[in-house]
mmCIF file of C-alpha atoms and ligand atoms in Angstrom:
data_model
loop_
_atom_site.group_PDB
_atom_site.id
_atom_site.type_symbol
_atom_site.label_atom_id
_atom_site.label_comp_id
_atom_site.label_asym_id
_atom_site.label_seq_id
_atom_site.Cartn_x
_atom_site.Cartn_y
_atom_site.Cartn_z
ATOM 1 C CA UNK A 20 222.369 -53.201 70.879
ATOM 2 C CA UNK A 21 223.994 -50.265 72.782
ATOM 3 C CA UNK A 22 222.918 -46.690 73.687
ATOM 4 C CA UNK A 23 224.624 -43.293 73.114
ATOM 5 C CA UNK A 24 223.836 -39.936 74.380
ATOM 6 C CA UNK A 25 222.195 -37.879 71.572
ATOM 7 C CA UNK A 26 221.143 -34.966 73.005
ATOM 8 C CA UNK A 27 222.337 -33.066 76.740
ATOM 9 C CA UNK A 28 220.224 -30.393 78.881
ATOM 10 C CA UNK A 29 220.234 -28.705 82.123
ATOM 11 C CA UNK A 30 218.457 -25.994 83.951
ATOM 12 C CA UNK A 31 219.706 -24.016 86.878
ATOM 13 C CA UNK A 32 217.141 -21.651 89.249
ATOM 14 C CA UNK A 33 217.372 -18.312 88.777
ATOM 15 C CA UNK A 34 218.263 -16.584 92.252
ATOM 16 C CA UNK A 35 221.474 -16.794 92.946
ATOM 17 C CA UNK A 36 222.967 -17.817 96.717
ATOM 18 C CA UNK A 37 226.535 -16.196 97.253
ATOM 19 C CA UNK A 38 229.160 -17.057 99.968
ATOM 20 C CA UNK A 39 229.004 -13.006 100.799
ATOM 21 C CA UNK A 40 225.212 -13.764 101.643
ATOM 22 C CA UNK A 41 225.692 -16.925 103.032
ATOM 23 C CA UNK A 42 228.836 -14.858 105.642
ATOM 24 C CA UNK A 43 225.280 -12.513 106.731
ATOM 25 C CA UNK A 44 223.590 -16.243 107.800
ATOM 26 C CA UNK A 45 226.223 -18.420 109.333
ATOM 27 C CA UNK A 46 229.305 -17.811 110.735
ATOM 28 C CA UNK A 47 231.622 -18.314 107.569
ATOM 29 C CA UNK A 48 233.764 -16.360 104.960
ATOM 30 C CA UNK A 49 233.957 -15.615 101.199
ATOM 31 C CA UNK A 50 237.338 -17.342 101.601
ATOM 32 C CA UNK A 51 236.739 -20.022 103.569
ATOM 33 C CA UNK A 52 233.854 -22.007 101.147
ATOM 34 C CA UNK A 53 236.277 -20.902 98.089
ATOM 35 C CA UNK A 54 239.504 -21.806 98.924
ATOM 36 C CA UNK A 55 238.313 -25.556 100.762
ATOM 37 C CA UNK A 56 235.504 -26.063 98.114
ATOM 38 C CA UNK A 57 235.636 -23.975 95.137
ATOM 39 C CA UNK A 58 232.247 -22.894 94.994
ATOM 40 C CA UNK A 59 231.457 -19.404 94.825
ATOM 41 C CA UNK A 60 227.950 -19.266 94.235
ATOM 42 C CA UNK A 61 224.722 -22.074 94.356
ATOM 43 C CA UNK A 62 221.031 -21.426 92.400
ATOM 44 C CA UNK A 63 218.049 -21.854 94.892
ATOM 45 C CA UNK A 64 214.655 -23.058 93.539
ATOM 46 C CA UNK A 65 211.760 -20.109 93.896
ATOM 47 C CA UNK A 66 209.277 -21.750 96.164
ATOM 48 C CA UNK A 67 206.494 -22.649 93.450
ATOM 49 C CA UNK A 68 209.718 -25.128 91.676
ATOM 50 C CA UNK A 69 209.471 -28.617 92.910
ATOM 51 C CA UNK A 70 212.298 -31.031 92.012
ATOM 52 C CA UNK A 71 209.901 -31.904 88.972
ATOM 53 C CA UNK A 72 210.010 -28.256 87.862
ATOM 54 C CA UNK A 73 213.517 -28.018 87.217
ATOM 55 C CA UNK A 74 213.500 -31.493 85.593
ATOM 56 C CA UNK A 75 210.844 -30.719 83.038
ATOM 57 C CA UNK A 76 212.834 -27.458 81.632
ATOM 58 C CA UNK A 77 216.419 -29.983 82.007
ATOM 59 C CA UNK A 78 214.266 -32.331 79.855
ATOM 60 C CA UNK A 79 212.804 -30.057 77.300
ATOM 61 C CA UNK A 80 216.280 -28.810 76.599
ATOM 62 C CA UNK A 81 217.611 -32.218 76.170
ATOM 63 C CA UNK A 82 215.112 -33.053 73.817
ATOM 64 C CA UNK A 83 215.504 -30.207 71.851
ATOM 65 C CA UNK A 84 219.008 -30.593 71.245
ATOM 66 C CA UNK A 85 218.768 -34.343 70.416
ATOM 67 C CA UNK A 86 215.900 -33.500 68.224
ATOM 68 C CA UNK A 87 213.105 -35.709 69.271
ATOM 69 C CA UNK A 88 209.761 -34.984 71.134
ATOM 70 C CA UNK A 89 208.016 -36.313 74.395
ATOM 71 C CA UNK A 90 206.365 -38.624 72.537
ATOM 72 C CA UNK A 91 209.540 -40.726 71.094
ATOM 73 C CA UNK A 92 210.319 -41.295 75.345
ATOM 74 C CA UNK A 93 209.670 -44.708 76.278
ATOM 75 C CA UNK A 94 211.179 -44.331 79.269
ATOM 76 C CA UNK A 95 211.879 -41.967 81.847
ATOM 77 C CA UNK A 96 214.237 -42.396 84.853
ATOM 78 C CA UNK A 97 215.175 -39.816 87.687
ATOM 79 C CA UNK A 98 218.132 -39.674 89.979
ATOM 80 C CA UNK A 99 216.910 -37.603 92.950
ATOM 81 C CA UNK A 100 217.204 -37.605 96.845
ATOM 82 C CA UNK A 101 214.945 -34.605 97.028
ATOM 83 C CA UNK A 102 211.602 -35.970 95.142
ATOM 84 C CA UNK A 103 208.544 -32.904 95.106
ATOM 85 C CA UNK A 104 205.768 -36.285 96.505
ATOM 86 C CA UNK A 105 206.917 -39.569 98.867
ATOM 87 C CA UNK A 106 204.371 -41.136 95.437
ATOM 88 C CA UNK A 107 203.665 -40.770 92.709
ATOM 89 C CA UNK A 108 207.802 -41.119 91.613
ATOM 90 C CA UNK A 109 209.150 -37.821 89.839
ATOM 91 C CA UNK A 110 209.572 -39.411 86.403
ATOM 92 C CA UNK A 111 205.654 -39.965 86.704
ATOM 93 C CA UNK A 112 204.947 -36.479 87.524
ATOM 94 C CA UNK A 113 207.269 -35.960 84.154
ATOM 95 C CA UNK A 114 204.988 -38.135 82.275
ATOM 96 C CA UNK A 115 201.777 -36.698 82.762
ATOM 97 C CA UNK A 116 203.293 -33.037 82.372
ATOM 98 C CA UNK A 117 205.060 -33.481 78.835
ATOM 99 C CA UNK A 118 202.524 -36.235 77.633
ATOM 100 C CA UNK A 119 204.847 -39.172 77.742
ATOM 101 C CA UNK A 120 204.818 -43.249 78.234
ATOM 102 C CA UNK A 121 206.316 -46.204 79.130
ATOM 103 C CA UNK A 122 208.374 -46.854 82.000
ATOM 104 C CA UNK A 123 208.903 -44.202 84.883
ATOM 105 C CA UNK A 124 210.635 -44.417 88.327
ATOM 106 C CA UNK A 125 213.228 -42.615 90.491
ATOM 107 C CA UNK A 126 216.489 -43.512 91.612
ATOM 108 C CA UNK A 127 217.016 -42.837 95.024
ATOM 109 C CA UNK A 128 221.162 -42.853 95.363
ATOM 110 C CA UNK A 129 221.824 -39.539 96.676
ATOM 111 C CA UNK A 130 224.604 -38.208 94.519
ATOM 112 C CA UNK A 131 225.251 -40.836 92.676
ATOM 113 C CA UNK A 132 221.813 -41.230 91.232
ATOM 114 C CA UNK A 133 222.858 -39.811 88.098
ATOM 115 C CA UNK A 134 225.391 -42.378 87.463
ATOM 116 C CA UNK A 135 223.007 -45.255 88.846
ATOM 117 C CA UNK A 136 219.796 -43.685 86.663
ATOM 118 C CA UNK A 137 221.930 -43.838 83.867
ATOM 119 C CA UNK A 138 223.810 -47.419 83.791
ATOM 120 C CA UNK A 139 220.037 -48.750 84.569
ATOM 121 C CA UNK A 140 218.418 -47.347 81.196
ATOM 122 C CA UNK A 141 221.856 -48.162 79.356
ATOM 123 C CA UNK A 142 220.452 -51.691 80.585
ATOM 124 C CA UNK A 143 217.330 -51.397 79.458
ATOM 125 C CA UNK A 144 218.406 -50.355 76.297
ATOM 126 C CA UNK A 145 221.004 -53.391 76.121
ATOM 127 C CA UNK A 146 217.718 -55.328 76.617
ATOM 128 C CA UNK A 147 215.695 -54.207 74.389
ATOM 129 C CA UNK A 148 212.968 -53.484 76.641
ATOM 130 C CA UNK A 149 213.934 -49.529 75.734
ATOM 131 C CA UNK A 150 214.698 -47.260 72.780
ATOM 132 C CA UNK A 151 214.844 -43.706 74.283
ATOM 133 C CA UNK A 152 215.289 -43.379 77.504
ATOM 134 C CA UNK A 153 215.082 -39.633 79.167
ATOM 135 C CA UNK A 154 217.801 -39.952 82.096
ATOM 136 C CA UNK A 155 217.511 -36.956 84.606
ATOM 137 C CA UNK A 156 219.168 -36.199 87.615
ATOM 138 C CA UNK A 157 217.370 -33.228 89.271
ATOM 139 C CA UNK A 158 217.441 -31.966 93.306
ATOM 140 C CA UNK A 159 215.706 -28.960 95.332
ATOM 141 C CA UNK A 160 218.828 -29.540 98.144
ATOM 142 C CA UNK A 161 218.047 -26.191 99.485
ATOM 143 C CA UNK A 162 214.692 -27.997 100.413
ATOM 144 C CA UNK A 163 216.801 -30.243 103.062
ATOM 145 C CA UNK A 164 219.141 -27.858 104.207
ATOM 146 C CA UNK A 165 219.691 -26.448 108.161
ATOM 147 C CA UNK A 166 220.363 -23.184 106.989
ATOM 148 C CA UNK A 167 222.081 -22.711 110.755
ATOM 149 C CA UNK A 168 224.263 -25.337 110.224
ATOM 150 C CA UNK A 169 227.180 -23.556 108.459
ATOM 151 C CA UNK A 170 229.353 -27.283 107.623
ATOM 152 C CA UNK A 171 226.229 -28.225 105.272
ATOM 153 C CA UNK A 172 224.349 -25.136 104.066
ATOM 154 C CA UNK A 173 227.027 -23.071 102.257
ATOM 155 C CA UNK A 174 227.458 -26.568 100.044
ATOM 156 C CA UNK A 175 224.198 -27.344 98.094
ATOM 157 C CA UNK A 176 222.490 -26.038 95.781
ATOM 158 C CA UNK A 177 219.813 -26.382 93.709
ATOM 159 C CA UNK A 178 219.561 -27.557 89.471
ATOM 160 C CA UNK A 179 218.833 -30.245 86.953
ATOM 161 C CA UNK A 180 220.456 -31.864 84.329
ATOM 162 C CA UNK A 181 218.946 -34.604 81.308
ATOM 163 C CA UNK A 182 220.316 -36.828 78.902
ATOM 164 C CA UNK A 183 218.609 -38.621 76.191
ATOM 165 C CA UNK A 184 219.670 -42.175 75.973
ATOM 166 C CA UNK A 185 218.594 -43.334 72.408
ATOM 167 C CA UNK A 186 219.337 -47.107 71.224
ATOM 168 C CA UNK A 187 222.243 -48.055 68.723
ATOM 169 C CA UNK A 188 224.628 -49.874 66.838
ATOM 170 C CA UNK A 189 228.027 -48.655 68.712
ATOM 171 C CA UNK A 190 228.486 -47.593 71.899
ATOM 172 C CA UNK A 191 227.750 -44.459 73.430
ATOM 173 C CA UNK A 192 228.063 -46.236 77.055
ATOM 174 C CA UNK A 193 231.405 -48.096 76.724
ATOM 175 C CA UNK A 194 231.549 -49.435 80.563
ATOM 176 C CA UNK A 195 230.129 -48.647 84.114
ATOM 177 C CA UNK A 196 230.393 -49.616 87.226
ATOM 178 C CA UNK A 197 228.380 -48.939 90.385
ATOM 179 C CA UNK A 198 229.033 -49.865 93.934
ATOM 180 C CA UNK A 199 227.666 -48.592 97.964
ATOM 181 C CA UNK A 200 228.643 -49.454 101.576
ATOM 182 C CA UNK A 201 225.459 -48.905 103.712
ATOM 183 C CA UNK A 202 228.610 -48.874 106.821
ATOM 184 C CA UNK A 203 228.821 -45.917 106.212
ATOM 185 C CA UNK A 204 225.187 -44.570 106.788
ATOM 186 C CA UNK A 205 225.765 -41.866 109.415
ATOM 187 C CA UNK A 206 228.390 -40.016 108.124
ATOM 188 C CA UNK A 207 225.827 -38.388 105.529
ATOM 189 C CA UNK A 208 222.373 -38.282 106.379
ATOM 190 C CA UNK A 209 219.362 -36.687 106.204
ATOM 191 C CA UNK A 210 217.428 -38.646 109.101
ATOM 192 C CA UNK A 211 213.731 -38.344 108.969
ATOM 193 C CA UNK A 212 211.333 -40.576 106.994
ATOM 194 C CA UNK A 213 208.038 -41.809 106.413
ATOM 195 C CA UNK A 214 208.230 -45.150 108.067
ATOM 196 C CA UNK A 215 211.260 -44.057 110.278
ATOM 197 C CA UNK A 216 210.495 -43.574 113.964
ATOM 198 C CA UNK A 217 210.671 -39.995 113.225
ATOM 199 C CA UNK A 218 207.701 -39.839 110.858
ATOM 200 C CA UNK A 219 206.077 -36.254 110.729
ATOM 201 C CA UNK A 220 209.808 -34.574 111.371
ATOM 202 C CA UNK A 221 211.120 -32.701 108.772
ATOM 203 C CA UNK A 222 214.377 -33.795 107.280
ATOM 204 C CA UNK A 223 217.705 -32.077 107.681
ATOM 205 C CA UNK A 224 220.906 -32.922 105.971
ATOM 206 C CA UNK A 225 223.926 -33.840 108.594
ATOM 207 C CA UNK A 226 227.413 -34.645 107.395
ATOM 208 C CA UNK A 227 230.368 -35.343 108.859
ATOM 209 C CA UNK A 228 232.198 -33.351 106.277
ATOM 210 C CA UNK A 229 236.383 -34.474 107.006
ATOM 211 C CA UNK A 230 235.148 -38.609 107.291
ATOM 212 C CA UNK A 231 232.921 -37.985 104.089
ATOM 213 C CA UNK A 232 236.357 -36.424 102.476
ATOM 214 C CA UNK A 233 238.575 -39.075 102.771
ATOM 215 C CA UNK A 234 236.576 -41.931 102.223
ATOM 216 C CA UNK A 235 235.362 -40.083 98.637
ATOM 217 C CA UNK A 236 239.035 -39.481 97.480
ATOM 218 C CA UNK A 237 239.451 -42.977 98.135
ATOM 219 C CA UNK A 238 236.610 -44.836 96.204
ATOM 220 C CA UNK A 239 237.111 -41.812 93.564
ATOM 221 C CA UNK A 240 240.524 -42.697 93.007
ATOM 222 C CA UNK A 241 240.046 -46.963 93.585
ATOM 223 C CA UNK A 242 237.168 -46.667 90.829
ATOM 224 C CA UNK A 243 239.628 -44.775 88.287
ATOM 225 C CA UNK A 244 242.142 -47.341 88.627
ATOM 226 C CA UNK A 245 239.257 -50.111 87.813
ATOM 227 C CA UNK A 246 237.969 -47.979 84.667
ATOM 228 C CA UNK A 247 241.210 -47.687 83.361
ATOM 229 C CA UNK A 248 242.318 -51.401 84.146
ATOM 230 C CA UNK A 249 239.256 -52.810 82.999
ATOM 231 C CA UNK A 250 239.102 -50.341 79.525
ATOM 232 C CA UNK A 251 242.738 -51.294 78.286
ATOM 233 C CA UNK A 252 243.058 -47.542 79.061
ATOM 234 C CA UNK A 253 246.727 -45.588 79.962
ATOM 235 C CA UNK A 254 246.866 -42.359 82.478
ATOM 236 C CA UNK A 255 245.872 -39.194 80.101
ATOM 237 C CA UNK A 256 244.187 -41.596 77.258
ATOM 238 C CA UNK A 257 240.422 -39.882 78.934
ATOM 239 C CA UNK A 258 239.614 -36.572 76.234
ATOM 240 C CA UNK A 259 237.232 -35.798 79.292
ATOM 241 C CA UNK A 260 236.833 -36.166 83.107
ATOM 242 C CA UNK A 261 232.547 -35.395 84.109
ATOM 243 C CA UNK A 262 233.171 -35.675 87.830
ATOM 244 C CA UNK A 263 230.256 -34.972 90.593
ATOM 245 C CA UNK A 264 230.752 -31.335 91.558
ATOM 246 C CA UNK A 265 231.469 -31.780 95.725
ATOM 247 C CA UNK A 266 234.609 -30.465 96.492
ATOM 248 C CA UNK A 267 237.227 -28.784 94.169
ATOM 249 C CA UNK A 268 239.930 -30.753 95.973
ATOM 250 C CA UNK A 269 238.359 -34.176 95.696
ATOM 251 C CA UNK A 270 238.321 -33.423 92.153
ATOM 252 C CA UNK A 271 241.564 -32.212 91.566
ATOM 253 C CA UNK A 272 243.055 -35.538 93.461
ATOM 254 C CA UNK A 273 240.671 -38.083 91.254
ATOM 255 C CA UNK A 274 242.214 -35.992 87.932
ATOM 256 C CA UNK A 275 245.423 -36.525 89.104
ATOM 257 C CA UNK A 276 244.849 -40.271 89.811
ATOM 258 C CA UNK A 277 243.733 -40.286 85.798
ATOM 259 C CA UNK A 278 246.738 -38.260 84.582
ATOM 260 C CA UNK A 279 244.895 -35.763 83.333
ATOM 261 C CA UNK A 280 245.116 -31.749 83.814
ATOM 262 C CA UNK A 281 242.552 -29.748 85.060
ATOM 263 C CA UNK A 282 241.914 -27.980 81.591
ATOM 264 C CA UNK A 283 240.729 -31.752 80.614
ATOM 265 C CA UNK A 284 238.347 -31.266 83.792
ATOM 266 C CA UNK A 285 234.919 -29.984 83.410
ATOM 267 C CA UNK A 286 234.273 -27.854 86.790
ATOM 268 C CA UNK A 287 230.906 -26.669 87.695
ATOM 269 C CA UNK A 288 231.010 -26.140 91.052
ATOM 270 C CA UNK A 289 232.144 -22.807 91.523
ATOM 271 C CA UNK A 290 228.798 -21.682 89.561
ATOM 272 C CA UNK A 291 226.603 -24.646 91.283
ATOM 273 C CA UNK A 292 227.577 -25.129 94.450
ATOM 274 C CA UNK A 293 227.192 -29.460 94.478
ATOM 275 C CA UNK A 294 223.789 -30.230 92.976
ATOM 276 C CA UNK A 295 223.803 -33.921 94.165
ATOM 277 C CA UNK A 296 222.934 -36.286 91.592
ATOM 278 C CA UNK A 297 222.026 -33.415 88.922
ATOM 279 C CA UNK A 298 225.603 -32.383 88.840
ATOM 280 C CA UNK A 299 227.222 -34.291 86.502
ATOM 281 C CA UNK A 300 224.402 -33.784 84.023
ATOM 282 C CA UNK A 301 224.909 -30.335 84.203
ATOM 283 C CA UNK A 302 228.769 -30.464 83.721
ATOM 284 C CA UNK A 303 227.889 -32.717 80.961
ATOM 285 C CA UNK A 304 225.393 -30.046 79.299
ATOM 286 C CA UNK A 305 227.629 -26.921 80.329
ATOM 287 C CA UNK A 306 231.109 -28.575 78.088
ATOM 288 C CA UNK A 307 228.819 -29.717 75.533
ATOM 289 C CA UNK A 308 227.298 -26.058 74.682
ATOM 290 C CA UNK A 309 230.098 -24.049 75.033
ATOM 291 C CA UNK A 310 231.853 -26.381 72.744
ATOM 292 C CA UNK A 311 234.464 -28.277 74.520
ATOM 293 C CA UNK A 312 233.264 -31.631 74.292
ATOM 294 C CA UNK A 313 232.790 -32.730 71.461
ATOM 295 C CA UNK A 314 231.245 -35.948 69.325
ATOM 296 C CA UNK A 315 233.975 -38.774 69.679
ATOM 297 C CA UNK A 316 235.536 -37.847 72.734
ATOM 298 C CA UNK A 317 236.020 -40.196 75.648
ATOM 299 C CA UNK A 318 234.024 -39.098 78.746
ATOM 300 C CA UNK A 319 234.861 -40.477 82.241
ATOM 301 C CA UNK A 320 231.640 -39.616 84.640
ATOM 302 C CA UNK A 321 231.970 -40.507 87.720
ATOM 303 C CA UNK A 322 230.120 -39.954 91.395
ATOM 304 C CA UNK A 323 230.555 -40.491 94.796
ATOM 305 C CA UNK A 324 227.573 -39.658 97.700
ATOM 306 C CA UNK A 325 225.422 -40.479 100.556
ATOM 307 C CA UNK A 326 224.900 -43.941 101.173
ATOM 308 C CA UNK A 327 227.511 -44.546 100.813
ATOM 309 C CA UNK A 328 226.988 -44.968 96.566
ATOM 310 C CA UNK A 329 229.030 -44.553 94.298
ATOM 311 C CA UNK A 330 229.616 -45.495 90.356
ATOM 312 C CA UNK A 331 231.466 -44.552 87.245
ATOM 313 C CA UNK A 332 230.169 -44.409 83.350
ATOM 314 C CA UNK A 333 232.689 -44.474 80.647
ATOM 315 C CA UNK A 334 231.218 -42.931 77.421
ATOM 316 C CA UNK A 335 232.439 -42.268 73.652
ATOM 317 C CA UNK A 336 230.103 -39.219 73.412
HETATM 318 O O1 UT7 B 424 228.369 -34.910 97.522
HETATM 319 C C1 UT7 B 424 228.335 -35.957 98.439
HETATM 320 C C2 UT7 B 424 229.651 -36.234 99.056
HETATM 321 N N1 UT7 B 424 230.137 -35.098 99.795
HETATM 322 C C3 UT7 B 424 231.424 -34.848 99.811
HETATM 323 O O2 UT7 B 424 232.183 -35.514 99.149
HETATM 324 C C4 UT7 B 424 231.911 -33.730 100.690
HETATM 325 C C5 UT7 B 424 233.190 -34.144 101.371
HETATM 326 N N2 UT7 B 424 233.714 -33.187 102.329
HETATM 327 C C6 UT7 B 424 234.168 -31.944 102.013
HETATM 328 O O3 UT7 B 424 234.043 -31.482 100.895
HETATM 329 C C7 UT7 B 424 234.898 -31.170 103.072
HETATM 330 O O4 UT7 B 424 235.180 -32.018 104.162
HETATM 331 C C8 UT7 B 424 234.139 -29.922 103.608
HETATM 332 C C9 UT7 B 424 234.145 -28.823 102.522
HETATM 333 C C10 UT7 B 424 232.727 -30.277 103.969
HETATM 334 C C11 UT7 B 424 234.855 -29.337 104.816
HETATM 335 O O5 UT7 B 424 236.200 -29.049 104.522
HETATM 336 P P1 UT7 B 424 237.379 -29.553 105.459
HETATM 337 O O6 UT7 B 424 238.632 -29.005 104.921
HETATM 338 O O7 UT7 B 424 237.253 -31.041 105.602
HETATM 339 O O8 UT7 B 424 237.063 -28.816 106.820
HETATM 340 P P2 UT7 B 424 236.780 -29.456 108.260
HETATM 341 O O9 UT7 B 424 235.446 -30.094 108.310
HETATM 342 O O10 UT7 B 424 237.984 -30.242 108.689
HETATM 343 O O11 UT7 B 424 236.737 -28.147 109.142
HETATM 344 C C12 UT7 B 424 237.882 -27.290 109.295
HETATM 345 C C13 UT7 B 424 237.488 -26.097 110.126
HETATM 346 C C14 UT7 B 424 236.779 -26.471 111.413
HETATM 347 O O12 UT7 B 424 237.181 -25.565 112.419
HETATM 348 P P3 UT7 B 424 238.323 -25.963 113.480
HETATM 349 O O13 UT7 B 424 237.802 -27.185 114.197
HETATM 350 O O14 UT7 B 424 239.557 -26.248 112.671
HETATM 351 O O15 UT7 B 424 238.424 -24.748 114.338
HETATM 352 C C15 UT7 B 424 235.314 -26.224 111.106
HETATM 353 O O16 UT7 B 424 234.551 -25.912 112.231
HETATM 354 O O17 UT7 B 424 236.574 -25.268 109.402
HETATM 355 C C16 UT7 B 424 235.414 -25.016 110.204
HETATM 356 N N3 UT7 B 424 234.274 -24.856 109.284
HETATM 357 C C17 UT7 B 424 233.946 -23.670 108.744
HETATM 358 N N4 UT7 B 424 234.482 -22.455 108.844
HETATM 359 C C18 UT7 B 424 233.925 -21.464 108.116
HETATM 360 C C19 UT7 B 424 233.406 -25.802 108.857
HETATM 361 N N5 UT7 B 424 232.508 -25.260 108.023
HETATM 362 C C20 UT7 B 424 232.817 -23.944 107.945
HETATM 363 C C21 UT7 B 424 232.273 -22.859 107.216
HETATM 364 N N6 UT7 B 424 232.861 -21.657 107.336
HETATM 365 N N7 UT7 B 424 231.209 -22.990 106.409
#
């Protein structure tokens, strides 16, 4: 048994963050976030939308295009860093609002939780222990942000994305591969906790943005030459490349690495802003609506993030 994707959704907060705001906040420019990351505007969650809250409309919407109800879920799983409760987990609080069952936990890989929530329900599935798996990767990163901290805050932003992971004969997931190097922890951290010593503080995101950089376009690039090594695969033979939406310019480098050009790139991030692990899920949803990818193609997703994590899913969509 294998699983395939049969049905994408996302959903992205109203208000609307640009870098001209942002330039009245912090000490930065218009040009300076778009020409070294290519974002020109992130979605911030209203205060009464938890995490949860922009995963249950991301959900609906994936439902509704794969055509099946709440009640055909028998199992939910949620990339987040960013969870609305320490317990219960936000594919719980999914549960009891849209009246499902089965299994339900998070995935706490920072922005490669996607990619990780993902290759564990494609193992479920592979199992048997699953038939339709709701996959969600879904963040309130606004929630963690030092908004006087101009290196991190003019980065995130806030959004969810869904798939629906439904059992069957051919694959849908062709290959993935995850990996993480806790060595790394410092460079990108958000350092408060519950059973840290600095229980009661509230969490801030650090990064050490140039370290972060380089180490990413290396793993990127490493895991592309696996995926196409291990898939029989040439340069340019990928219809699609899903990557995490961080940087413009790590992106443009891991394209290059798969020989493909940027029109075979789906780019989110100048609308988005990096959503963490519900980027790629939205990417995903935004090519799939406006009719670029299409059923058949070959789909590389792939993610890199705090941690450090990383992974990569290849999928005939
Ligand atoms: O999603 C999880 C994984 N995350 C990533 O993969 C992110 C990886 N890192 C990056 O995307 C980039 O490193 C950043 C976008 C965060 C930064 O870009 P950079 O080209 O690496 O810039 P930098 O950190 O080397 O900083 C260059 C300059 C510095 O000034 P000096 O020392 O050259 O005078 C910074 O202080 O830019 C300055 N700077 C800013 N200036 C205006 C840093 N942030 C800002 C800002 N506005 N917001």
């Amino acid at each position: 048994m294998y699983s395939h994707v049969s049905g994408t959704g996302m959903y992205l907060p109203e208000r609307a963050l640009t870098n001209n705001e942002l330039a009245k906040i912090v000490n930065t420019s218009d040009e300076w976030i778009r020409t070294r990351t290519g974002i020109e505007v992130r979605h911030i969650a209203a205060e009464n939308e938890a995490t949860s809250h922009l995963a249950e409309k991301a959900a609906y919407s994936a439902l509704e295009a794969s055509g099946l109800g709440p009640k055909d879920i028998d199992m939910v799983v949620v990339g987040t860093c960013t969870p609305d409760l320490i317990l219960p987990n936000v594919a719980c609080l999914l549960q009891e609002r849209m009246g499902m069952t089965g299994i339900a936990f998070s995935v706490e890989a920072a922005c490669s939780g996607f990619i990780y929530a993902l290759t564990i329900a494609d193992q479920f599935i592979r199992l048997g222990q699953a038939k339709c798996a709701l996959v969600v990767g879904a963040e309130t990163m606004s929630r963690l942000l030092d908004w006087g901290d101009r290196e991190t805050c003019v980065l995130f932003g806030d959004g969810a994305g869904a798939v629906i992971l439904e059992a069957a004969e051919n694959p849908g997931i062709l290959f993935s591969d995850l990996g993480a190097d806790g060595k790394h922890r410092d460079l990108l951290c958000a350092d408060a906790g519950v059973s840290s010593l600095k229980v009661g503080e509230t969490a801030k995101l650090h990064m050490k943005g140039n370290e972060v950089f380089k180490v990413a376009v290396r793993t990127l690039e490493a895991m592309v030459d696996k995926v196409l090594l291990e898939n029989g695969l040439e340069q340019g033979q990928i219809d699609w490349f899903v990557p995490h939406q961080a940087n413009v310019r790590i992106i443009e480098a891991t394209a290059k690495r798969l020989g493909l050009p940027m029109e075979r790139v789906i780019l989110t991030i100048k609308e988005h802003g990096n959503t963490s692990a519900a980027s790629i899920p939205m990417a995903l949803d935004t090519a799939v609506r406006d009719g670029r990818i299409k059923r058949g193609d070959l789909l590389l997703m792939e993610a890199f993030g705090a941690g450090f994590t990383w992974g990569s899913c290849l999928l005939r969509y």
